[in-house]
XYZ file of C-alpha atoms in Angstrom:
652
model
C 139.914 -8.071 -46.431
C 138.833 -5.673 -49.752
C 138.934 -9.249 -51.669
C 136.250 -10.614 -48.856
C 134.321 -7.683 -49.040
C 134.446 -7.419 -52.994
C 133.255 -11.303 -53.571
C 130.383 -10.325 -50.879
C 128.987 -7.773 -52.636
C 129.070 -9.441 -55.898
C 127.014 -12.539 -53.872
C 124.804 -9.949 -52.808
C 124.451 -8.410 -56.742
C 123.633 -12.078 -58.382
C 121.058 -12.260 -54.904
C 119.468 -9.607 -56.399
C 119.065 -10.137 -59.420
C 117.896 -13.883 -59.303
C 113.954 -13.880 -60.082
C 111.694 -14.761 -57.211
C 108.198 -16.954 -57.298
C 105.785 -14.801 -59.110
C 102.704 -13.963 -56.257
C 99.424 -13.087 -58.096
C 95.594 -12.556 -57.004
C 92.745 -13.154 -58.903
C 91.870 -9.967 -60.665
C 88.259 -8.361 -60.517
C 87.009 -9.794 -63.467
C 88.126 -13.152 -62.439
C 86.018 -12.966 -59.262
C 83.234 -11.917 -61.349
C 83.857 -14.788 -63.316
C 83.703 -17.132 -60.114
C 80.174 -15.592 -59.150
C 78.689 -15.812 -62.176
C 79.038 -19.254 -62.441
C 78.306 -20.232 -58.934
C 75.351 -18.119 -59.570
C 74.324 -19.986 -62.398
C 75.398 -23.084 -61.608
C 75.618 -24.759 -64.772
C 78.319 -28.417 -63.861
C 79.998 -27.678 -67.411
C 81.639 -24.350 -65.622
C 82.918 -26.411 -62.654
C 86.326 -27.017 -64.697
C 86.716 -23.193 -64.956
C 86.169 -22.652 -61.306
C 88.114 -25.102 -60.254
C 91.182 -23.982 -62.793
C 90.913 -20.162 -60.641
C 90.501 -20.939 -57.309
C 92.788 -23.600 -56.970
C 95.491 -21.656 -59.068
C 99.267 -22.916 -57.347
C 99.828 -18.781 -57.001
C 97.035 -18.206 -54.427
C 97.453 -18.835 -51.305
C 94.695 -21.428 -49.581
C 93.378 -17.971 -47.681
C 92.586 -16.201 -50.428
C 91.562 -19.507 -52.604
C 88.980 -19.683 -49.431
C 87.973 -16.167 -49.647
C 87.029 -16.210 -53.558
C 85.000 -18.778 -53.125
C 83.585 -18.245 -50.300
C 82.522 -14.437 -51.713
C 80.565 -16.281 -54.114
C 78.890 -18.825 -52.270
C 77.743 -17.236 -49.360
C 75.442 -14.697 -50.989
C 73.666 -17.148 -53.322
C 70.577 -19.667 -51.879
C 72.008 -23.528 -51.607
C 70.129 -25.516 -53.933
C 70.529 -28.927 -55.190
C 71.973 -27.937 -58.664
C 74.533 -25.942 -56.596
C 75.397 -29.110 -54.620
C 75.194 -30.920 -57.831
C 78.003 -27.835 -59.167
C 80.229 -27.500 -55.478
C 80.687 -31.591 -55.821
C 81.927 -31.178 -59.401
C 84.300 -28.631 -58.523
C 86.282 -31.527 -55.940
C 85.292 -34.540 -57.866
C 85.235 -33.484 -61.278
C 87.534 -34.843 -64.052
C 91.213 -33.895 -63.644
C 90.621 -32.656 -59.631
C 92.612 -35.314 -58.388
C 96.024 -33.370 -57.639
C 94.225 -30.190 -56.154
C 91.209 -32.054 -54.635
C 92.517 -31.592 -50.771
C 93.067 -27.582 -51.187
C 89.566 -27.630 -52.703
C 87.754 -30.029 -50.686
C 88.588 -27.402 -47.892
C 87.645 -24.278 -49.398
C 84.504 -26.042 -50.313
C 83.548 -26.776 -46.931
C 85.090 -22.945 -46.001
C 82.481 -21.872 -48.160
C 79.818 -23.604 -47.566
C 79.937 -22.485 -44.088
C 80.256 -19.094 -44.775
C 77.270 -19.454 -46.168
C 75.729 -21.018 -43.138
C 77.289 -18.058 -41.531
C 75.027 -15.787 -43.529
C 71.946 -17.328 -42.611
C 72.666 -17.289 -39.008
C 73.652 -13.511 -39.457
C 70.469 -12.454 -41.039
C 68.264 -14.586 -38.816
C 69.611 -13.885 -35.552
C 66.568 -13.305 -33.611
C 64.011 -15.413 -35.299
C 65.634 -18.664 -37.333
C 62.651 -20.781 -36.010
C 59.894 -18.840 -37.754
C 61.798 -18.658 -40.782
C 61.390 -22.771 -42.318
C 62.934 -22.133 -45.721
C 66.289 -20.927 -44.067
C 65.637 -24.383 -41.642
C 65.492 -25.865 -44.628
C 68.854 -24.476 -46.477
C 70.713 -24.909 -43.221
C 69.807 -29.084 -42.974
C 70.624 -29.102 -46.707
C 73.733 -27.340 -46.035
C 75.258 -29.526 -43.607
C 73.677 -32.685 -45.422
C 75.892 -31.997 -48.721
C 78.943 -31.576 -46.307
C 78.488 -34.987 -44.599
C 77.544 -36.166 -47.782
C 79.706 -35.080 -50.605
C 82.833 -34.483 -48.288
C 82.740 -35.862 -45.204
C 81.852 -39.209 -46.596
C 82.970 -38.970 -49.690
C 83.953 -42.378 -51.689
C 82.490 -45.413 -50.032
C 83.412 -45.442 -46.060
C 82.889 -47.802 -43.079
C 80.944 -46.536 -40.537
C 84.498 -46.017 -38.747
C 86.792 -44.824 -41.667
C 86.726 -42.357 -44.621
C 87.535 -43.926 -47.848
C 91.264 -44.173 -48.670
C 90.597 -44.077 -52.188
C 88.215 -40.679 -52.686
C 91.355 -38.400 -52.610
C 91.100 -36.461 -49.024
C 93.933 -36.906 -46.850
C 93.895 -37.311 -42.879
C 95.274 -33.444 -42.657
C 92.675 -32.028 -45.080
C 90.218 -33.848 -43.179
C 91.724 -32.327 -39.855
C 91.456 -28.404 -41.471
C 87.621 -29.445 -42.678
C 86.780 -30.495 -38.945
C 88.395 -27.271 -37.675
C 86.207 -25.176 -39.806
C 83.523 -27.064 -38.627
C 84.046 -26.854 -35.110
C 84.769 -23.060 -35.424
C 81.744 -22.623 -37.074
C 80.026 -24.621 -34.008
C 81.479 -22.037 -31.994
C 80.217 -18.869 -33.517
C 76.437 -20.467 -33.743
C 76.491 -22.446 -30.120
C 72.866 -20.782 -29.642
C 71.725 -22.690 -32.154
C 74.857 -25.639 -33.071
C 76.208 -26.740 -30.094
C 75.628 -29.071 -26.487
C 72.180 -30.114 -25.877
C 70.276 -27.268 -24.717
C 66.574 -26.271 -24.880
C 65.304 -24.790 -28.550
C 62.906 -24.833 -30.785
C 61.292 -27.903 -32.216
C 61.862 -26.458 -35.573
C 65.237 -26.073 -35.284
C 66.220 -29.264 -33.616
C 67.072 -31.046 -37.189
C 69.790 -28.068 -37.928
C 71.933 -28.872 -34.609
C 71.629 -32.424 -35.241
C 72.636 -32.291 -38.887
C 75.519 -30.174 -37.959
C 76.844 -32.143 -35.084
C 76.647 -35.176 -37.510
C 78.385 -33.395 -40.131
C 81.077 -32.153 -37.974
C 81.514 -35.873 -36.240
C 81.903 -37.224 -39.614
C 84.376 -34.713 -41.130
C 86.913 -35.751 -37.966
C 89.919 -37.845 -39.358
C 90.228 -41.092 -38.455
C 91.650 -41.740 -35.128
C 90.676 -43.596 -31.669
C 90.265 -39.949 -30.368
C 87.868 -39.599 -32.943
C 85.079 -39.762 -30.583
C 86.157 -38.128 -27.646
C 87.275 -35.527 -29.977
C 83.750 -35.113 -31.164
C 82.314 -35.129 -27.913
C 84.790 -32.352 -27.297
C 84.123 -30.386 -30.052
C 80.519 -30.386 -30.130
C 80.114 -29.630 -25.975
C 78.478 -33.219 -24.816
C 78.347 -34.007 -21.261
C 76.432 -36.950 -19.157
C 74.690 -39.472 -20.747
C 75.008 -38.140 -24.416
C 79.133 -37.641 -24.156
C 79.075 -41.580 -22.942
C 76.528 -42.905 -25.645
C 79.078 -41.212 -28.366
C 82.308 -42.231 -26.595
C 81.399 -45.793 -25.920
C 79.047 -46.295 -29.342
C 79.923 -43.555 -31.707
C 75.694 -43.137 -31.309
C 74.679 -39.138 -31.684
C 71.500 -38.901 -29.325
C 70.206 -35.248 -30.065
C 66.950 -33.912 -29.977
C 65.668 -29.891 -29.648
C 67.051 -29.974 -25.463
C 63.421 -32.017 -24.683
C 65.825 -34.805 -22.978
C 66.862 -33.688 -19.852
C 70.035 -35.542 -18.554
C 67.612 -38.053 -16.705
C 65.738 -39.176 -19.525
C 69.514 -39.023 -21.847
C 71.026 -41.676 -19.352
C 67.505 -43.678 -19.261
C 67.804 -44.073 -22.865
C 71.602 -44.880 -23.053
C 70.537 -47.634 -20.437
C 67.726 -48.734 -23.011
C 70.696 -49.166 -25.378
C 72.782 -51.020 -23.014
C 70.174 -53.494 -23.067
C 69.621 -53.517 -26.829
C 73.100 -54.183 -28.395
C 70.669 -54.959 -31.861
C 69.701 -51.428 -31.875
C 73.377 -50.302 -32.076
C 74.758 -52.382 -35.114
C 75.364 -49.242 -37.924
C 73.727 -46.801 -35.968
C 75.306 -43.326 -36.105
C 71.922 -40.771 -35.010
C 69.122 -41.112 -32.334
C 66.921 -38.153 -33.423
C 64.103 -37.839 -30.798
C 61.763 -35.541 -31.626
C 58.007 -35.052 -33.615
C 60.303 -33.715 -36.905
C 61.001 -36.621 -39.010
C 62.840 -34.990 -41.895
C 65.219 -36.353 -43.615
C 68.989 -36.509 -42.007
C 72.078 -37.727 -43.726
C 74.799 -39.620 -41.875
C 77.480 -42.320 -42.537
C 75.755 -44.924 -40.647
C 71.767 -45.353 -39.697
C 69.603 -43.274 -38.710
C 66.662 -43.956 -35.948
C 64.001 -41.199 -35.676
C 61.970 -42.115 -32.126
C 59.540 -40.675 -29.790
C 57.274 -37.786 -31.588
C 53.700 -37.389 -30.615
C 52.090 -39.770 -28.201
C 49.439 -41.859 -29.838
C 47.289 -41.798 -26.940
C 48.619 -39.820 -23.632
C 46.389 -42.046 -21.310
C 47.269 -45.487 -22.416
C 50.851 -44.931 -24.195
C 51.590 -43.971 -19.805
C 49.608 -47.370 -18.994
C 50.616 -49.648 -21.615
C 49.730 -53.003 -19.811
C 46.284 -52.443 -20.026
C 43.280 -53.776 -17.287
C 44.513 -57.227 -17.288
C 47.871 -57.079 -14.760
C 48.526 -54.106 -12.372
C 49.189 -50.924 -13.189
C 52.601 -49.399 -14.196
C 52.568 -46.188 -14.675
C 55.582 -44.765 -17.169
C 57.344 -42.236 -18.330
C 55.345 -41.645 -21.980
C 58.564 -39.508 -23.572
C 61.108 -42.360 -22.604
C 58.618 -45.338 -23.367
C 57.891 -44.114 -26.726
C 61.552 -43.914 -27.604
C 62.469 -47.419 -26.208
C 59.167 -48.689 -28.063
C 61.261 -47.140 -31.427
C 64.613 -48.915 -30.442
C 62.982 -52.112 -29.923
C 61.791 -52.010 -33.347
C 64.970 -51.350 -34.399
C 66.097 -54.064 -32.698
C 63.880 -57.104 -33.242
C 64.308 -56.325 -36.831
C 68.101 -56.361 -37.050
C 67.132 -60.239 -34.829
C 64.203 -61.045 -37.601
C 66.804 -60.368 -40.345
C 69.081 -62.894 -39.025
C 67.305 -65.286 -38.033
C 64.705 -66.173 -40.667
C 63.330 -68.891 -39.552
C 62.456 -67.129 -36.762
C 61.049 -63.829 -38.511
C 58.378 -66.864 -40.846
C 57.290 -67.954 -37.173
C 56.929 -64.753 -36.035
C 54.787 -63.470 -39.236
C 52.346 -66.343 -38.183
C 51.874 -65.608 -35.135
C 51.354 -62.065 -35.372
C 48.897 -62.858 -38.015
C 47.687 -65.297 -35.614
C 47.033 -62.355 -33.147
C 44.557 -60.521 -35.033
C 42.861 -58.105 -32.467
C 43.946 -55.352 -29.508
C 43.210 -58.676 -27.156
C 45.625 -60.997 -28.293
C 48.880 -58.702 -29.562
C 51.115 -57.996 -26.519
C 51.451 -54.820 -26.302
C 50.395 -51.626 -28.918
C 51.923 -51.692 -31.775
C 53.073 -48.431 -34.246
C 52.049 -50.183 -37.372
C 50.674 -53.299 -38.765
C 54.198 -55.209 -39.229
C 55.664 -58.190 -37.894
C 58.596 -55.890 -36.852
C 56.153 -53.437 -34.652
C 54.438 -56.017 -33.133
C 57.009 -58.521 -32.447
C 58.881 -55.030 -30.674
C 55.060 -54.259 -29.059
C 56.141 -57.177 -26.938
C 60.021 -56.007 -26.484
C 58.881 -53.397 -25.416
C 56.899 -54.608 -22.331
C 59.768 -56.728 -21.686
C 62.092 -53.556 -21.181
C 59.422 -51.649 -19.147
C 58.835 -54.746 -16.560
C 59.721 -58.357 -17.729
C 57.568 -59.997 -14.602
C 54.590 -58.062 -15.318
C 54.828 -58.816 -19.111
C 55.118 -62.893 -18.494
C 52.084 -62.063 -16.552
C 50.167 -60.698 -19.153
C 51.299 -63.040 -21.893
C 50.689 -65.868 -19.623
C 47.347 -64.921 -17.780
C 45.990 -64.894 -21.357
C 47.267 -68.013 -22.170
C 44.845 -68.823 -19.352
C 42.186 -67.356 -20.672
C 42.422 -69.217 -23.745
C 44.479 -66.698 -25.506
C 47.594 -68.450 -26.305
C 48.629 -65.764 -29.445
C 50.403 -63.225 -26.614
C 51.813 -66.079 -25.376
C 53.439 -66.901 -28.755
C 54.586 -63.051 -29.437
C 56.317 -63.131 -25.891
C 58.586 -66.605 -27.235
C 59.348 -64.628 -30.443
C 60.369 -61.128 -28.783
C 62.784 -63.156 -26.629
C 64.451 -64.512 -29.672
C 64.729 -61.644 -31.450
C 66.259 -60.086 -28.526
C 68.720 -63.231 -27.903
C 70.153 -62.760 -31.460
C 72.439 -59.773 -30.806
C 72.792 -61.307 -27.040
C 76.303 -61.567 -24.989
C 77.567 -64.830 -25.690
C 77.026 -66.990 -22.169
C 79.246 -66.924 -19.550
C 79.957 -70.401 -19.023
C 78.927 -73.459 -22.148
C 75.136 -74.360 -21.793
C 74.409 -71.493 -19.746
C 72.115 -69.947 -22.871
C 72.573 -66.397 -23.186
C 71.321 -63.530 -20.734
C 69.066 -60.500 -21.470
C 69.380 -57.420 -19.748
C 65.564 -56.275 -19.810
C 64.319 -54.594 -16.945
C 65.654 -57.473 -15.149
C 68.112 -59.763 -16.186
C 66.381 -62.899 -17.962
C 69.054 -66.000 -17.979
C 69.297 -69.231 -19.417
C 67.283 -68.669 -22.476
C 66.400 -71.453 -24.528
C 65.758 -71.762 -28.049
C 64.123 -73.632 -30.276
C 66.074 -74.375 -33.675
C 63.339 -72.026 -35.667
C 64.965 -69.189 -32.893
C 61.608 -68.927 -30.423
C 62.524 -69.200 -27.213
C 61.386 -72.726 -25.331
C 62.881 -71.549 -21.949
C 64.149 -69.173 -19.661
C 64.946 -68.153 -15.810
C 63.517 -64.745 -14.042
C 63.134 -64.186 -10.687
C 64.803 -67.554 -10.111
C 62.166 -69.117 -11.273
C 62.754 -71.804 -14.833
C 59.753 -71.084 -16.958
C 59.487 -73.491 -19.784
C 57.327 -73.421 -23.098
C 55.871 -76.148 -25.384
C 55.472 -75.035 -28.933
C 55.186 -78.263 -30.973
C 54.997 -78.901 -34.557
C 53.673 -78.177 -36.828
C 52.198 -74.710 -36.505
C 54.629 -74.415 -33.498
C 51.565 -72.552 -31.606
C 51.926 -72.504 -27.387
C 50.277 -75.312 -26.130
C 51.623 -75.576 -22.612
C 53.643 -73.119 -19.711
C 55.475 -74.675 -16.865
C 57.036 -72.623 -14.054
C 59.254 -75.046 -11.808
C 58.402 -77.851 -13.725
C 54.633 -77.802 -12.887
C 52.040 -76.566 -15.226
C 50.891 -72.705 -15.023
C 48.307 -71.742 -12.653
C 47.088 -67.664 -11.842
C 49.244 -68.409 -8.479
C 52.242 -67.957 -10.519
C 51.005 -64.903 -11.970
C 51.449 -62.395 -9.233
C 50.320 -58.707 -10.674
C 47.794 -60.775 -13.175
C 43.822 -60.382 -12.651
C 41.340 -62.551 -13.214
C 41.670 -63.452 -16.858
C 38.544 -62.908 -19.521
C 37.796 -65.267 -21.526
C 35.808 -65.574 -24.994
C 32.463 -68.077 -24.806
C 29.486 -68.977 -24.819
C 28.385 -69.063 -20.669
C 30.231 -67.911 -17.523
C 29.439 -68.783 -14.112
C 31.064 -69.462 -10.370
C 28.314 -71.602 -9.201
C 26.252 -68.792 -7.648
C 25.396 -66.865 -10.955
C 25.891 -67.833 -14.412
C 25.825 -65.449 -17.245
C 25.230 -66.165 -21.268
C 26.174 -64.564 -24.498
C 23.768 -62.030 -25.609
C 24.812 -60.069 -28.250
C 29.084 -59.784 -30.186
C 32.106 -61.333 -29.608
C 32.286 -61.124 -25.750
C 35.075 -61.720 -23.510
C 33.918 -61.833 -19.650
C 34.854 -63.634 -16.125
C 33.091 -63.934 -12.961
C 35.502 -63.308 -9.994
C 33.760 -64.994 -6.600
C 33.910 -62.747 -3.285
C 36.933 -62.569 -1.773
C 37.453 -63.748 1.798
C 37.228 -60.745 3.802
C 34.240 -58.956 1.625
C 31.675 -57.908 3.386
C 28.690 -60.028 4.168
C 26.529 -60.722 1.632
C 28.712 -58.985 -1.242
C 28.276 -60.725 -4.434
C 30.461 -62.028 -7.172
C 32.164 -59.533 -9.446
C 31.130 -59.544 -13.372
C 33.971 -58.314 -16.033
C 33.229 -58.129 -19.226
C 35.615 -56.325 -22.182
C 34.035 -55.173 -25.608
C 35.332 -56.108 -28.584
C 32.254 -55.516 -31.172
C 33.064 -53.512 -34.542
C 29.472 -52.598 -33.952
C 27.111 -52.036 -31.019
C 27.624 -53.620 -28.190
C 29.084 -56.790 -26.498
C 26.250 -57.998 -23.754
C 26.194 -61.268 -21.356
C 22.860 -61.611 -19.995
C 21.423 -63.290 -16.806
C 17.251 -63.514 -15.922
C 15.951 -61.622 -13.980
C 14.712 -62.593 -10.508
C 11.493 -61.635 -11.008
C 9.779 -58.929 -13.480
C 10.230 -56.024 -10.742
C 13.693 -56.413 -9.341
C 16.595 -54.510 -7.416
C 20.214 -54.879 -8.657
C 22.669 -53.190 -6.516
C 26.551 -52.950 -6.770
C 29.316 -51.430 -7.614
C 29.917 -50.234 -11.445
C 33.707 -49.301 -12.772
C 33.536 -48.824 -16.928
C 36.976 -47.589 -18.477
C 37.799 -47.443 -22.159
C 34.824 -46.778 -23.800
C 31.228 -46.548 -23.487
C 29.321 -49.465 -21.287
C 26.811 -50.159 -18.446
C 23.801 -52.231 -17.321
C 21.289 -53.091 -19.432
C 17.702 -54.385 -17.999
C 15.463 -55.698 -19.833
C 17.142 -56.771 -22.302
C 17.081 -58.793 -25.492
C 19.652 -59.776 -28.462
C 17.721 -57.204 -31.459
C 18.334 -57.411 -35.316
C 21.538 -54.908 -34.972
C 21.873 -54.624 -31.471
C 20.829 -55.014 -27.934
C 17.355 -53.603 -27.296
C 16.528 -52.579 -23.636
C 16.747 -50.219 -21.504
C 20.614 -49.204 -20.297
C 22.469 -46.859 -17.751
C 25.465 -46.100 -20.077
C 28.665 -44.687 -18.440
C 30.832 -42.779 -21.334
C 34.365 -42.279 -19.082
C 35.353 -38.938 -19.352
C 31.620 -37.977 -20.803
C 28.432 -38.629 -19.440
C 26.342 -41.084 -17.760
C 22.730 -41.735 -19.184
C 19.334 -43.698 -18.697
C 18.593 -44.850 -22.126
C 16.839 -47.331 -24.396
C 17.874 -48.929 -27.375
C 15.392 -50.488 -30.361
C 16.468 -52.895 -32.788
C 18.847 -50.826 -35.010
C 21.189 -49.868 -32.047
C 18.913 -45.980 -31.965
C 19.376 -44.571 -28.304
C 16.484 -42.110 -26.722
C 16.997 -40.679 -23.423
C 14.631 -41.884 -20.485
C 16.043 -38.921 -17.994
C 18.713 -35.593 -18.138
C 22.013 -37.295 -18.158
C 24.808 -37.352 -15.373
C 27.467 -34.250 -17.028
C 30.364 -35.373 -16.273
C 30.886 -39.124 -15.735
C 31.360 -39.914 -11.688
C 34.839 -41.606 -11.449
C 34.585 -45.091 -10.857
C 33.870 -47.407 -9.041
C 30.422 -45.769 -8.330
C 27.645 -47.159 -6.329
C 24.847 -48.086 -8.756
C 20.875 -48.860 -7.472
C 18.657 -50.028 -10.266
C 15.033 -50.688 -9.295
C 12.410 -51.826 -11.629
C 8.752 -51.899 -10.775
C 6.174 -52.399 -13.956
C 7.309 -49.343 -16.594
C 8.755 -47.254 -14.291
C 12.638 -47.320 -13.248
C 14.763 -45.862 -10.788
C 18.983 -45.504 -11.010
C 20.432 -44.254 -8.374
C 24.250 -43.520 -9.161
C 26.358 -41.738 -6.164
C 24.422 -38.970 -5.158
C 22.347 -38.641 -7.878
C 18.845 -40.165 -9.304
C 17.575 -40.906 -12.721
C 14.053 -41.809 -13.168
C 11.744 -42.321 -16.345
C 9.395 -44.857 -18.007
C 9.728 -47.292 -20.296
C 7.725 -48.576 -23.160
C 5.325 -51.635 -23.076
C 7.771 -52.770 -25.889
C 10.105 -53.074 -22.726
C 7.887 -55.364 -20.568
C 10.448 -58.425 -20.587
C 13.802 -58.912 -20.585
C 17.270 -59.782 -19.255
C 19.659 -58.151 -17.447
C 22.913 -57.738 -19.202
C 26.693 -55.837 -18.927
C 27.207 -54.095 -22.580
C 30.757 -52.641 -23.485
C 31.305 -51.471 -26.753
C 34.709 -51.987 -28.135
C 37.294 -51.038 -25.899
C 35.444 -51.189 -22.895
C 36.041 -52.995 -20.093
């Protein structure tokens, strides 16, 4: 028992006296040391910083915490970035890059951290902090989160950042998500300004996440997504974020614009929607939509005079408009025999009358998508339009239609069943599209109805529409109107009316069957001039006459002219010109397009249609418009003349 008790004690002497691993901290000049060249920032000091924080006798907290005390008080500028990346990826980082890829990242959110801290109550009037915060998260997706070269579903293997590094980096992330939810996390209502921050920082933080098939629902987790934005991330790995503007109706009416436009989801990592446009940095693309409406009133009616109306919702039309882009140019860069078809036609289509649909810019992209577009907003009432101008003699919408089709068919399901052709979900589902070898389309079903289009060689314009089999007629056109048509006459047998003045594009529409009796044809006329105004003239009945009727003018500026004659620069006559949403006037014109008032002009515009009484009797004339008169007198240089619709461009 003493010999037990002896060799114990001894055990417990040598215990004692065996060294144990030295534990240091950084001293107070060494953290000096670690501020002063963060401060300054100079790449050459990276080595040093890196050889003191990522000493193997700190512990990873307090490696953090020295860092981080010398970060977070200093501005984040690019030569910092430029320094902070050569501290991980710098020569001879390679064993220690995982500790200090993560107190990089610690740091650089601490510094984030500050920001919020100091702008707690007013971050959106304060842009250069906006600023620092985008940049911020930006250099984490950038120089961490992605660092190396990675797919848009993996990190890179080969940049030095394991799986469980990447796992701490996320935490921090999502921690930091947590402490600034006002302004990091969900989807709620903020600030414009801000908008770019959350979205940035939600990228950031998706990107950081290991690799995994919980990867997604993870970051839908982490970053508080619900509805329609959860299920475009889950099912697409697509960020849809905005400033809150997107309610949860408008979220699932764009994930349903994505459904239909697989195109628009190849790479794509970030939907921003919003009127900021600055830049964003993720791992895969990035598509900025919606912003500013163009033009309120017709961006809500973008099928225009010629079909019915459909009125839309502007927000969620402008941002399918921008995926369409995206996705007839990801079909144009495939298929290029089909993007050198669609560059001549859209060069083809060289005026507001003949593109389908209102393009963003001057591209074959944007105006090959003008026509996507329609096609997602109501596919019937787009063949219309394409078609009723076909019938007009304006076969270039026509053409634009075939080529939006094709673009769209490029990223389409493959068919259900051999020779089917593939299907387009659009607004409704188009099936059995046909293609041409160049990639237009020849042919497709909606509606169950085969539509079928010739586009022969060589310049592969359309030159013929069946529906059924038999060739195209306005019957088959249900929501299209009368169609206008550029010439030189127009008449229906009871009236005929002749170019005057421009490049006018007019129709004459007989009564219908139940109009009252005695009702008279109805005249349509849409300007087009780049000057003045486009007129189609009649004679007069007599030189005193009475013209009676109903007048509608939207657009732009147009009316009735009497009197009137084809001038040097213009029409000169006398006019009663409706300005929609301005004023209605009694007015002449001489030969250099110069308008004087004949009477006090009608402040504001009646809405239309108005009932309109012109009477003219020697020099003296009489409108009557609604409820109200205009009279005055017009010159002797006035004594002859036609009458005539004008519309300057735009009008209709």
């Amino acid at each position: 028992m003493k010999l037990r008790v002896a060799l114990v004690a001894l055990l417990g002497a040598l215990a004692a006296s065996t060294p144990s691993p030295a534990r240091a901290s950084l001293t107070t000049s060494e953290k000096a040391q670690i501020k002063d060249f963060v401060t300054s920032a100079r790449p050459e000091n990276a080595n040093r910083v890196r050889s003191l924080v990522a000493r193997t006798d700190l512990t990873t907290e307090e490696s953090i915490a020295a860092l981080s005390d010398a970060v977070s008080p200093a501005p984040f500028i690019d030569a910092r970035g430029v320094f902070l990346r050569e501290i991980v990826f710098g020569v001879s980082s390679a064993a220690s890059r995982p500790l200090l890829a993560q107190v990089v990242v610690r740091a650089m959110l601490a510094r984030a951290d500050a920001i919020f801290q100091k702008y707690v109550g007013g971050l959106d009037h304060e842009p250069r902090a906006i600023a620092e915060l985008v940049s911020i998260y930006a250099f984490l997706d950038g120089a961490i989160a992605n660092a190396g070269r990675p797919t848009l579903a993996a990190h890179d293997p080969n940049a030095g950042i394991s799986a469980a590094t990447y796992e701490e980096c996320s935490k921090a992330m999502r921690e930091h998500v947590d402490r600034n939810a006002r302004w990091l996390k969900g989807d709620g209502v903020m600030p414009e300004s801000v908008g770019r921050v959350r979205a940035q920082a939600q990228t950031a933080l998706f990107d950081m996440l290991p690799d995994g098939l919980t990867r997604r629902v993870d970051a839908a987790d982490r970053l508080g997504l619900k509805g329609a934005r959860r299920q475009i991330l889950t099912d697409w790995g697509i960020l849809l974020a905005d400033a809150g503007k997107l309610d949860e109706d408008k979220a699932e009416k764009v994930r349903q614009v994505l459904v239909r436009l697989p195109g628009a989801r190849v790479d794509l990592e970030l939907i921003y929607a919003g009127e900021d446009r600055g830049p964003l940095r993720t791992r895969g693309l990035v598509a900025f939509v919606g912003g500013a409406s163009r033009d309120a009133a017709a961006d809500a009616k973008p099928f225009g005079d010629e079909v019915g109306a459909l009125t839309v919702d502007t927000s969620v039309s402008l941002i399918t408009e921008d995926l369409a882009v995206l996705a007839v140019k990801r079909g144009l860069d495939v298929r290029p025999e089909l993007r050198a078809q669609a560059d001549r036609d859209a060069t083809a289509a060289n005026d507001e009358a003949k593109i389908l649909g209102r393009p963003r810019a001057p591209s074959v992209e944007h105006e090959v998508a003008a026509a996507a577009h329609l096609l997602l907003l109501d596919a019937p009432r787009t063949i219309d339009l394409a078609f009723v101008r076909l019938l007009g003699g304006r076969p270039e919408s026509a053409a634009l239609l075939s080529d939006a089709i094709g673009a769209l068919a490029a990223f389409a399901p493959p068919p259900k069943a051999a020779g089917q052709g593939p299907e387009l979900a659009l607004s409704k589902t188009m099936t059995g599209v046909r293609l041409a070898p160049n990639g237009t389309a020849i042919g497709f079903t909606l509606d169950g109805h085969a539509w079928a289009l010739e586009r022969p060689a060589p310049g592969f314009a359309v030159a013929n529409v069946t529906r059924g089999g038999q060739p195209l007629s306005l019957a088959h056109l249900p929501t299209a109107k009368t169609p206008l048509r550029e010439g030189t006459t127009w008449s229906d047998g009871t009236i005929s009316f002749a170019k005057l003045r421009g490049a006018p594009r007019a129709a004459i529409v007989p009564p219908a069957e139940k109009a009252e009796k005695g009702a008279g044809p109805t005249v349509k006329l849409l300007g087009s001039a780049a000057k003045g105004y486009d007129a189609i003239g009649t004679a007069a009945p007599a030189e005193d006459f009475v013209l009676e009727g109903d007048l509608v003018v939207r657009g732009a500026p147009g009316g009735i002219a009497f009197r009137a004659t084809n001038a040097r620069e213009s029409v000169r006559g006398a006019m009663l010109v409706v300005t929609p949403g301005g004023r209605t006037a009694l007015v002449t014109t001489d030969d250099g397009g110069a308008e004087a008032m004949l009477a006090a002009p009608i402040d504001p515009s009646p809405a239309g249609p108005v009932r309109v009484k012109i009477s003219v009797k020697g020099a003296k004339v009489e409108a009557v418009v609604g409820p109200t008169t205009l009279t005055g007198t017009l010159p002797a240089s006035l004594a002859k003349g036609e009458i005539a619709l004008v519309a300057k461009k735009g009008a209709n």
